[in-house]
XYZ file of C-alpha atoms in Angstrom:
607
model
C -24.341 223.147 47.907
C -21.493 220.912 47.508
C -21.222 218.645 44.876
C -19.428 215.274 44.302
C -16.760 214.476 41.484
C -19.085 212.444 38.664
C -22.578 213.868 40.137
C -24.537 215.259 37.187
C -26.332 219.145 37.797
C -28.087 221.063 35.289
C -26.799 218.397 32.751
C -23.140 219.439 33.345
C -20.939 216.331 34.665
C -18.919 217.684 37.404
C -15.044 216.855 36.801
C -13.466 219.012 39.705
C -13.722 221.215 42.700
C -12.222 224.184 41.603
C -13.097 226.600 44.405
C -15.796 227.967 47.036
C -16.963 231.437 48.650
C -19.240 233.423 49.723
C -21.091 233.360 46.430
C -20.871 229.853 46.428
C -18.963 226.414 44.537
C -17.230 226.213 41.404
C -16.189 223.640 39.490
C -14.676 222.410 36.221
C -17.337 220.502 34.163
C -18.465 218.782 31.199
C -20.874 220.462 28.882
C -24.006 218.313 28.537
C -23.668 218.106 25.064
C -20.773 220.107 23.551
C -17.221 218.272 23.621
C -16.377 221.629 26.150
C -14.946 222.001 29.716
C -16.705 225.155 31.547
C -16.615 226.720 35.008
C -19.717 226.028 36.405
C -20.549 228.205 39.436
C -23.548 226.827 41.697
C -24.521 229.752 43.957
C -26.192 228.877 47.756
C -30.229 228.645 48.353
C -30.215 231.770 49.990
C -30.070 233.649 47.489
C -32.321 231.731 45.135
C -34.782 232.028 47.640
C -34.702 235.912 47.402
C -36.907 236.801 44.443
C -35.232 240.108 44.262
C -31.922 238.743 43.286
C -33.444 236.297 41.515
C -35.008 238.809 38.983
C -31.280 240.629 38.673
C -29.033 237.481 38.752
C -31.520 235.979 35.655
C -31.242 239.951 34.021
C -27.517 240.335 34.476
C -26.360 237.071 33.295
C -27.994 237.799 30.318
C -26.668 241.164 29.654
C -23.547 239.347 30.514
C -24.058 236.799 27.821
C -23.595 239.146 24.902
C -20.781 240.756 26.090
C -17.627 239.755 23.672
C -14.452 241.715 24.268
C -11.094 240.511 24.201
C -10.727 240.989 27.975
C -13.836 239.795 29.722
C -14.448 236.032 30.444
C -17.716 234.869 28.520
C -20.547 233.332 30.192
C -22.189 230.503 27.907
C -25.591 229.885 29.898
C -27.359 230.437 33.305
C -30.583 228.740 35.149
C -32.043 227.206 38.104
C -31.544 223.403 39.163
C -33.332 221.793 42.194
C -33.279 225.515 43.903
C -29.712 226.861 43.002
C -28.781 229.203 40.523
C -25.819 228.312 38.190
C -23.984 230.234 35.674
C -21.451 228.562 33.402
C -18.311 230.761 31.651
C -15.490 230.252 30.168
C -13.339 228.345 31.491
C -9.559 230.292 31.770
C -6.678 228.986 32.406
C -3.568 231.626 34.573
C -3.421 233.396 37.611
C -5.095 236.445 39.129
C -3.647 239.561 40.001
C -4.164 239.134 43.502
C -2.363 235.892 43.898
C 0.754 237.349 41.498
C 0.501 240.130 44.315
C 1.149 238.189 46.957
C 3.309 235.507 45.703
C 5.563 237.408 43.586
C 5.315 241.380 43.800
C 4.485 242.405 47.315
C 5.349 245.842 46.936
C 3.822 245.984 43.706
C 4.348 245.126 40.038
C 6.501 246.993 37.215
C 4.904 250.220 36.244
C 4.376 248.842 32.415
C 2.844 245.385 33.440
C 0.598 247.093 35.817
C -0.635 249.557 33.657
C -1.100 246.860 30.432
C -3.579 245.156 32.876
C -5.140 248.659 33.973
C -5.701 249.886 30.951
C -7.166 246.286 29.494
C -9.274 246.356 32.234
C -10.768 249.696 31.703
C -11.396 248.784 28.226
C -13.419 245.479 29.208
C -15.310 248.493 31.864
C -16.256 251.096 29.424
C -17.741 248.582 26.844
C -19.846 247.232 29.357
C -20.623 250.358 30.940
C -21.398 251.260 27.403
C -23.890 248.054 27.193
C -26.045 248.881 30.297
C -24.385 246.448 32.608
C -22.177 247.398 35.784
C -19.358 244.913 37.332
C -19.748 246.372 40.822
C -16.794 243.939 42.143
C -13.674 245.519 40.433
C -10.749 243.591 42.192
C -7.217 242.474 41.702
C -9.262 239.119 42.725
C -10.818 239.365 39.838
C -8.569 240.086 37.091
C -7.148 237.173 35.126
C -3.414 237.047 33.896
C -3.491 233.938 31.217
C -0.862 232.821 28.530
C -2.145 230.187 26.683
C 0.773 227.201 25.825
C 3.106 229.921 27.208
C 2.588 232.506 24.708
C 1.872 236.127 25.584
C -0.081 236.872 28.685
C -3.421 238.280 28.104
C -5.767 239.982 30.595
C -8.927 239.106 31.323
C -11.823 240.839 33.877
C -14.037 238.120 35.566
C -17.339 237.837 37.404
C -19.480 239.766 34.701
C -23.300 238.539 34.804
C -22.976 237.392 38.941
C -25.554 239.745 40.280
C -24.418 240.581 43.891
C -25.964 242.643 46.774
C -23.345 245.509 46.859
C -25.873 248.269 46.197
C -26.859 246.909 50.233
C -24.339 248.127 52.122
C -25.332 246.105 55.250
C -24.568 242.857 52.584
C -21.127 244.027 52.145
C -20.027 241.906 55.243
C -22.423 238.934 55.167
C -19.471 236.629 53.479
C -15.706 236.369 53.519
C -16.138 237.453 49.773
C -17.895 240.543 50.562
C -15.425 241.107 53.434
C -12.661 241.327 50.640
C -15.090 243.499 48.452
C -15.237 246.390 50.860
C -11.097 247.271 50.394
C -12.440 248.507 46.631
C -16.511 249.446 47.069
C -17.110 252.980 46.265
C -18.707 255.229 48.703
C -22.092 255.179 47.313
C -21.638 251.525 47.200
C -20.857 251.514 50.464
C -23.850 254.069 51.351
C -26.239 252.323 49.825
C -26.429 254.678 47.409
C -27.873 254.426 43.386
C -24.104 253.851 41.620
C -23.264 254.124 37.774
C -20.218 253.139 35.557
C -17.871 255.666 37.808
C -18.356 253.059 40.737
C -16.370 250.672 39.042
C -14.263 253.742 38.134
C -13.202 253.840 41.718
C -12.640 250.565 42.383
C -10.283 249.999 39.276
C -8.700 252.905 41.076
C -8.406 251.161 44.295
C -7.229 248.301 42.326
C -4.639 250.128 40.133
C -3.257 251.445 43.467
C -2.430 247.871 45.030
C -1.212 246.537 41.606
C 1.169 249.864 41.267
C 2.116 249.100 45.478
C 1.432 246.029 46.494
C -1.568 247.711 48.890
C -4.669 249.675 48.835
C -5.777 252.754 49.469
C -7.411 251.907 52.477
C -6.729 248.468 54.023
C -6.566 246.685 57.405
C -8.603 244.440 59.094
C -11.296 246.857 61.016
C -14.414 246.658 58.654
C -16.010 250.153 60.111
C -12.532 251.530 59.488
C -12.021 251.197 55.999
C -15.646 251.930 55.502
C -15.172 255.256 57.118
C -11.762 255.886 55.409
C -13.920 255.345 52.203
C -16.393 257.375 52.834
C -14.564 260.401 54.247
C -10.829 260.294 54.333
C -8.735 261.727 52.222
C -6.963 259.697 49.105
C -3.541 258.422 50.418
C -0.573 259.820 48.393
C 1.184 257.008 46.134
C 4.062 258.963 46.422
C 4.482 257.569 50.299
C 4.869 254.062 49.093
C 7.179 254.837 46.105
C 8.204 258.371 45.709
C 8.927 257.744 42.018
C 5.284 257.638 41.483
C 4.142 260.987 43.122
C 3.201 262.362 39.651
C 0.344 259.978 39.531
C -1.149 261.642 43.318
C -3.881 263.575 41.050
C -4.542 261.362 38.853
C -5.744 259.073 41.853
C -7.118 262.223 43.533
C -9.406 262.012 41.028
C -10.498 258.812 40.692
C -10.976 258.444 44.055
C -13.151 261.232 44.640
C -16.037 260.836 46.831
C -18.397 262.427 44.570
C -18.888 260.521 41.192
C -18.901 263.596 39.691
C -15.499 264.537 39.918
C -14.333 261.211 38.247
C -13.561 260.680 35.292
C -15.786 260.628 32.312
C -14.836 256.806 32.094
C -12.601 254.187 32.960
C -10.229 254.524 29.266
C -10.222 258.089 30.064
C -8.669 256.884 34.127
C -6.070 254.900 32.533
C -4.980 256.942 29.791
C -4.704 260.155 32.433
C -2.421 257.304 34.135
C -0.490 257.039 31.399
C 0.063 260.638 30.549
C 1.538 261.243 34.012
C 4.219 258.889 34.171
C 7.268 260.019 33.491
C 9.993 258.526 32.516
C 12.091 258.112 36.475
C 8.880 255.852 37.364
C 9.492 253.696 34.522
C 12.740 252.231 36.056
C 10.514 250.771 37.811
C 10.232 248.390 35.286
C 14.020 247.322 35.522
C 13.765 246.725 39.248
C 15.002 249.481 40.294
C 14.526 250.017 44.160
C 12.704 253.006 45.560
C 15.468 256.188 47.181
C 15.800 254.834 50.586
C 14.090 257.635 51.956
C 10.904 255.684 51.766
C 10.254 253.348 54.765
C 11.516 249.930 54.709
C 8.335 248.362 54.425
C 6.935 250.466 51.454
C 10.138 249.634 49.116
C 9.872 247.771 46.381
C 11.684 244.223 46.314
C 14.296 243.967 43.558
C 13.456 241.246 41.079
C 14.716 238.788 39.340
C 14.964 238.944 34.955
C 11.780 237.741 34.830
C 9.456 238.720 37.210
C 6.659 236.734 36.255
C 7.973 233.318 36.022
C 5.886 229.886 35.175
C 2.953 229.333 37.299
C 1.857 225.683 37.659
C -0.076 223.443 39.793
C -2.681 226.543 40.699
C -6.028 225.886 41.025
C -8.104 228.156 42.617
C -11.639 230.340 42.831
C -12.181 234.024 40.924
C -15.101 234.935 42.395
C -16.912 234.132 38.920
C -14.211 233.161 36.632
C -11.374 230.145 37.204
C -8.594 229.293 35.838
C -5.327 226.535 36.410
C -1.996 227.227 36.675
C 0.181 228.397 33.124
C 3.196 229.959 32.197
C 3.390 234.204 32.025
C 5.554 235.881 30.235
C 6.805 239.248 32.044
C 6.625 241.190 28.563
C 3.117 243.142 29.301
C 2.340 243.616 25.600
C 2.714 240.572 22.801
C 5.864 240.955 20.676
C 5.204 243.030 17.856
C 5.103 241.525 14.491
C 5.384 243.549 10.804
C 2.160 244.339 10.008
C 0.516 244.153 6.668
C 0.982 247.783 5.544
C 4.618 248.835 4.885
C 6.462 250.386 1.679
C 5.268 253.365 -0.552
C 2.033 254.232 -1.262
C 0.529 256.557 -3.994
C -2.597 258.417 -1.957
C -5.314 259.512 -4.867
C -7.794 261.956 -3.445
C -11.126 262.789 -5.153
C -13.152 265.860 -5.409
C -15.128 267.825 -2.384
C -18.241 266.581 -1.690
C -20.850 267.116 1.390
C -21.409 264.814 3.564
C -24.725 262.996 2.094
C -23.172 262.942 -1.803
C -22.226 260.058 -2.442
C -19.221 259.541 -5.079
C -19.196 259.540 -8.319
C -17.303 256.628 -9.592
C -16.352 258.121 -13.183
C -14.519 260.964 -11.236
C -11.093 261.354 -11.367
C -8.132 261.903 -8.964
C -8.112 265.548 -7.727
C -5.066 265.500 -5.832
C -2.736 262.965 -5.215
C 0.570 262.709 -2.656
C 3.087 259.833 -1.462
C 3.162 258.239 1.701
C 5.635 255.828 3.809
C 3.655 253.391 5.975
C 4.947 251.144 8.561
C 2.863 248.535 10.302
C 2.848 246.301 13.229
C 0.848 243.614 15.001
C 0.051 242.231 18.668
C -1.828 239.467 18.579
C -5.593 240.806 16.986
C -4.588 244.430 17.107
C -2.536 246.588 14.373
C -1.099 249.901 14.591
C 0.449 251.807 11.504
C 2.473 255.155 11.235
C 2.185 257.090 7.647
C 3.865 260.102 7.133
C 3.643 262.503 3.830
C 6.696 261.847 1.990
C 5.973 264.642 -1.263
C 2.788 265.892 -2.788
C -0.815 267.253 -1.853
C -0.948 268.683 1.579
C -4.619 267.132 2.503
C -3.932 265.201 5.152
C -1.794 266.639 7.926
C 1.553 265.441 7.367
C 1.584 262.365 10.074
C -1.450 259.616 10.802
C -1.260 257.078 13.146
C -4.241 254.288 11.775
C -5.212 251.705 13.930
C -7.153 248.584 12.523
C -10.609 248.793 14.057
C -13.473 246.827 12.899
C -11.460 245.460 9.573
C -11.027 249.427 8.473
C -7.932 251.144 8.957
C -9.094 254.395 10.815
C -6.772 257.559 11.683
C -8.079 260.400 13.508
C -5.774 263.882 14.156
C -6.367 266.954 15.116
C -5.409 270.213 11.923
C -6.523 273.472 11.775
C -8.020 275.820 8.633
C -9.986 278.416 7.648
C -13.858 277.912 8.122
C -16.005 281.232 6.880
C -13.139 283.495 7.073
C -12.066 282.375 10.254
C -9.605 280.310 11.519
C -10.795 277.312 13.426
C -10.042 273.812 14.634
C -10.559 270.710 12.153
C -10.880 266.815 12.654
C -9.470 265.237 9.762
C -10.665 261.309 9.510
C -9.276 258.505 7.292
C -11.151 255.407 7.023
C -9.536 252.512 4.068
C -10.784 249.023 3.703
C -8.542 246.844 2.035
C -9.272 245.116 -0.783
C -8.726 242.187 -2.468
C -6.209 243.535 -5.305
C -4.153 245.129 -2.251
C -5.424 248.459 -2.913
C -7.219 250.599 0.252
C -10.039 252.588 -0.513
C -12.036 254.532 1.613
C -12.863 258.431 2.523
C -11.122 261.308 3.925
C -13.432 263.692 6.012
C -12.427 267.255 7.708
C -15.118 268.725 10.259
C -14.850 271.699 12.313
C -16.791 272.478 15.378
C -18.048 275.699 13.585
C -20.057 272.979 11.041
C -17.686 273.342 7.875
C -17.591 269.734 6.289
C -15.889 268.241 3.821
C -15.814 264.520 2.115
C -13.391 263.250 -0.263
C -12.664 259.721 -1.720
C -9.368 258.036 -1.375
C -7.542 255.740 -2.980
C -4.295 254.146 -1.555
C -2.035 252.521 -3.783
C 1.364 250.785 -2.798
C 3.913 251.509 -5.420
C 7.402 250.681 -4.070
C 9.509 249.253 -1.180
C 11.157 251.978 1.412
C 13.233 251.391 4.462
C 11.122 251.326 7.384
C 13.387 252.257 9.936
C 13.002 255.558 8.087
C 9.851 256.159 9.499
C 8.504 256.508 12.818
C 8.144 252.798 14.648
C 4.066 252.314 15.418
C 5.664 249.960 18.135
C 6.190 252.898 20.272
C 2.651 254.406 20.098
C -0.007 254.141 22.934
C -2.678 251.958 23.297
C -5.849 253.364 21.463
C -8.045 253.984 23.979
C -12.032 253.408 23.030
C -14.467 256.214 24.112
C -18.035 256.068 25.693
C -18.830 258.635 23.269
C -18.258 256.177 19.993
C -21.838 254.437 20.922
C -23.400 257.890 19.545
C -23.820 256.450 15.787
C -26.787 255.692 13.277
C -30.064 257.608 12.694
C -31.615 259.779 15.077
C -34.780 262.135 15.494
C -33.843 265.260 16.736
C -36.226 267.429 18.471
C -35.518 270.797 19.327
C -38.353 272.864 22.046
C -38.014 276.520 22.601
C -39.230 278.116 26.153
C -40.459 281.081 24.194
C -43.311 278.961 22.039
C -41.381 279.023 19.165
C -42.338 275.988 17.173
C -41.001 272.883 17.757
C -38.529 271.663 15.473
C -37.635 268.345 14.534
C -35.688 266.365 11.788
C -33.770 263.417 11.276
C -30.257 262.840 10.779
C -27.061 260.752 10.681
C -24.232 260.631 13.056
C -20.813 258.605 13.171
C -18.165 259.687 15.895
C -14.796 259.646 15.456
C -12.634 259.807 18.270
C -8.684 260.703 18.945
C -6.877 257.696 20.125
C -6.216 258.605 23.665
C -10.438 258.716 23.585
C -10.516 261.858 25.465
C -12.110 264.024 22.340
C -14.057 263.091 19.660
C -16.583 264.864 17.271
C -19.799 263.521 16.189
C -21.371 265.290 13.270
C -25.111 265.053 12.687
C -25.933 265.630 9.089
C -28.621 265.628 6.222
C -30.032 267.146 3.227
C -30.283 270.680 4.855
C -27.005 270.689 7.011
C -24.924 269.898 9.939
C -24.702 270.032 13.400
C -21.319 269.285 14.654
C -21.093 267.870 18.548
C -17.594 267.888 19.932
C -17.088 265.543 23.221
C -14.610 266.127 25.880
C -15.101 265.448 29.595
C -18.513 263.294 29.778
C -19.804 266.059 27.582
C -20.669 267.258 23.946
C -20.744 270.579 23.300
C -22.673 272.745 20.420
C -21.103 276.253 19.230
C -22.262 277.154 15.600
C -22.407 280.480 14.223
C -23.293 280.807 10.271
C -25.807 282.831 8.022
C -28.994 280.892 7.102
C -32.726 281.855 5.120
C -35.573 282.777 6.635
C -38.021 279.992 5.211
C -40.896 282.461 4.895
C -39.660 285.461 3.362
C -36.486 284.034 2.270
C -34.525 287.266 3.942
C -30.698 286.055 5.054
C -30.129 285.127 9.041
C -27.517 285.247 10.977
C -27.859 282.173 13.382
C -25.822 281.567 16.667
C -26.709 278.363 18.613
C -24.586 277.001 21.691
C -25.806 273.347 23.538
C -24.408 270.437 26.195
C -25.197 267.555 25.969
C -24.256 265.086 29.145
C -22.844 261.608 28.610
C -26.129 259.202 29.736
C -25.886 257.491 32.389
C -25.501 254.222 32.580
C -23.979 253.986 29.329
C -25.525 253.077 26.546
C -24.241 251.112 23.587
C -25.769 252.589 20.997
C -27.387 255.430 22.645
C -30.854 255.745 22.743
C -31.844 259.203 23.943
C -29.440 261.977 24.021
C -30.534 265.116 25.840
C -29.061 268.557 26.510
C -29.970 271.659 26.404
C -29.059 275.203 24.680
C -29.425 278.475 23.064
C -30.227 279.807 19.956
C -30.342 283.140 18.582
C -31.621 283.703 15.451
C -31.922 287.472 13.424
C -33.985 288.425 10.526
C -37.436 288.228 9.942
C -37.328 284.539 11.566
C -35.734 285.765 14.559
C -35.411 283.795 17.624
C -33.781 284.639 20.875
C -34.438 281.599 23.359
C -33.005 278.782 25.362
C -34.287 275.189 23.827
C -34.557 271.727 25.353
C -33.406 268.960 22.688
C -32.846 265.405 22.013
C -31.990 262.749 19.985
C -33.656 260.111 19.576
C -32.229 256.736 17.762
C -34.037 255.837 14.827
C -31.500 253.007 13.438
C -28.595 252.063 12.232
């Protein structure tokens, strides 16, 4: 359905033809009643006429709607006008990957601007995946590169909340946009097959491969052929295109498995495995260095000018779901870092042990206390800070690395300590909240995977100025990475059933999850008035292996009680998670004893 400049649908005023596909018009319009310019896509009859879709489109753009993460475009509103279906979003303004492919990198893009949109992207993935809702159309097409009045370039993943027929693999080539689809569909997409976060997985791994060489995995313009090569063929070696980059070969051997399973656990976990493997020959890359002219002529990488990116202007064009006009790009992948707020010396005042569910007593007094440098920066909404031990108490180990998250400060590291007699593995946490006197209060929490716990207050208190080159620069430090396993959080009901006939046992409790910044491990520790149960994650799974003495509630007679437990990541993600389910062993001695594998889950209660 084409409509005219002026010509009034839905109550939006259309301004501009922005674009058209195979999923229809778009166009730059007037908001009925706010003083707002949105992209306004008007999809063809067809597909309002199929009540199938219908029912998803109306679900998915609502799903969409809630979605509010610094790199996904926002959908305002969606609905039905004399037969069509419409969806209005945000309305960007940039370039897409794709077209900065083609008219600027065709051999691909520096290593560190390619993986600043990777990574963004697979943060904008996993927090949907965590919310229930799939993309399904994961393409360089798709990914906006924006900076607004020519400031830093941001990243932005379109085309959340357009319901498509992938999951039909016969629909894959019923429009010139599905055509272009099929280059990054997942086998089971392609199969017809039921698909689950690590579909997208594969396709921001089909897309990470072009960005990174200017190409996919498997191109060309024979549909059955690249359809087979999905399904069946081997992944192609990155190394062939640049041989600098051959250390990333399994790291895409894994994302682009042909069984989901041997994924990744998520897209952050994709990206940061990406990361981790580049070393530091591929990162001339950056400087435009050219490939060793052993690679063929048509596989090297162009050399570039200073700035590679350069302004953008006069581009208006179609994102399959988000659009966007023409603005400058800076070739920097990150914003310039700024001095953050936290910087000088700080007096750290540590209360006394406590378990988990006491809450502080406020008349207590300092138990420990030890000095700490801090040095902050800033990009744009996000601040990272170093702090290293500088004299006193040993609580902490000696070096955090705090990110702000959620208006806390958080810092997450791995220590290690005794835990009944035994030396074991600890997660130390530090959570401050600023307050208004410029003091940071908060807690400071050490929990082993053998369920020892312990809680203490803090109290940081800046008391000096230091030189900050000194310390180590928080410029330098990775990305934090969110993890699918930080939606485990709030109350659950936890139900454990023996095979044996042993009772049934249930109780409630509270979890948080605290995760290292690479998101790769984190531990989420159930507790309550009787105890803990401390879950560590790693690899799409938690794990459960406890061993401590306990009472026989009967006859009161001491028990030695062993349990082990998995627990699988579910999926689709969830954000929270509502059931968690797994399944263990427990042995159990005394007069109460138990020797029997259990079924359990957790079931959320609130927040």
């Amino acid at each position: 359905m084409a409509l005219e400049v002026g010509q009034v649908f839905a109550g939006y005023t259309i301004l501009r033809v922005l674009g058209a596909g195979g999923m229809g018009h778009v166009y730059l319009a007037a908001h009925p009643r706010l003083p707002r310019e949105d992209a306004l896509k008007v999809l063809p009859a067809e597909l309002t006429d199929d009540p199938q879709y219908r029912a998803r489109f109306m679900r998915e753009a609502e799903l969409a709607a809630v979605l509010s993460h610094p790199h996904i475009v926002g959908i305002h509103d969606r609905g039905e006008y004399h037969s069509h279906l419409w969806i209005s979003m945000e309305y960007v303004a940039g370039t897409d990957a794709g077209r900065l492919l083609r008219e600027h990198c065709p051999a691909g893009m520096p290593v560190d601007e390619a993986l600043s949109i990777i990574t963004a992207v697979a943060s904008a993935l996993d927090y949907a995946h965590h919310r229930g809702l799939l993309h399904r159309d994961v393409k360089p097409a798709n990914i906006l590169l924006t900076g607004p009045d020519g400031g830093p370039g941001r990243v932005f993943l379109a085309d959340f909340g357009i319901a498509r027929r992938i999951d039909d693999a016969a629909g894959l080539t019923r429009t010139n946009m599905a055509v272009g689809t099929v280059a990054y569909a997942s086998p089971e997409q392609l199969m017809g097959k039921p698909i689950d976060g690590r579909a997208d997985q594969y396709s921001l791994a089909c897309t990470a491969f072009q960005l990174l060489t200017g190409a996919p995995p498997y191109g060309g313009s024979n549909l059955a052929v690249v359809i087979g090569q999905h399904v069946s063929a081997a992944p192609p070696s990155i190394g062939a295109y640049h041989p600098e980059l051959t250390g990333l070969d399994p790291v895409f051997t894994t994302a682009l498995a042909k069984e989901p399973a041997k994924r990744f656990s998520s897209c952050g976990e994709f990206a940061d495995q990406l990361s981790r493997h580049l070393d530091g020959a591929s990162r001339l890359i950056q400087a435009g260095v050219d490939a060793p002219s052993a690679a063929p002529a048509r596989q090297r990488r162009a050399a570039r000018p200073g700035v590679l990116i350069s302004t953008l202007l006069g581009l208006a064009l179609l994102v399959a779901g988000g659009v966007f006009a023409g603005a400058k790009l800076t070739r920097d992948r990150n914003p310039v870092a700024t001095a953050g707020p936290l910087s000088g010396i700080f007096r750290s005042d540590f209360g006394a042990i406590t378990g988990p569910d006491t809450a502080p007593d406020p008349a207590d007094a300092a138990t420990l206390t030890a000095t700490y440098g801090l040095r902050s920066v800033c990009r744009s909404t996000k601040c990272v800070a170093t702090a290293s031990r500088l004299s006193g108490a040993p609580v902490t180990a000696p070096t955090l690395v705090f990110d702000q998250v959620g208006g806390r400060w958080v810092a997450v590291v791995l220590g290690s300590d005794q835990c009944r007699g035994a030396a074991a593995e600890f997660w130390q946490v530090v959570t401050l909240q600023p307050r208004p006197d410029g003091t940071l209060i908060g807690e400071y929490t050490a929990i082993s995977g053998g369920a020892c716990a312990d809680k203490r207050t803090v109290t940081f208190t800046r008391t000096g100025e230091l030189d900050v080159n000194s310390l180590p620069d928080p410029a330098g430090q990775p990305p934090r990475l969110a993890s699918p396993a930080e939606a485990l959080r709030g109350r659950y009901q936890l139900t454990r059933t023996f095979n044996d006939g042993t009772p049934q046992r249930q109780s409630y409790l509270t979890v948080r999850t605290d995760c290292l910044r690479s998101g790769d491990r984190c531990i989420s520790y159930f507790h309550g008035p009787t105890g803990g149960l401390p879950l560590v994650f790693s690899g799409g799974n938690w794990t459960v292996d406890v061993e401590d003495d306990s009472t026989c509630a009967a006859s009161g007679d001491t028990s030695r009680v062993k349990i082990t437990a998995r627990y699988s990541l579910p999926q689709p993600a969830q954000d929270p998670i509502r059931l968690l389910t797994g399944h263990g062993h427990q042995q159990q001695t005394g007069s109460c004893a138990i020797d029997a594998d259990f079924d359990e889950t957790f079931k959320r209660a609130g927040d």
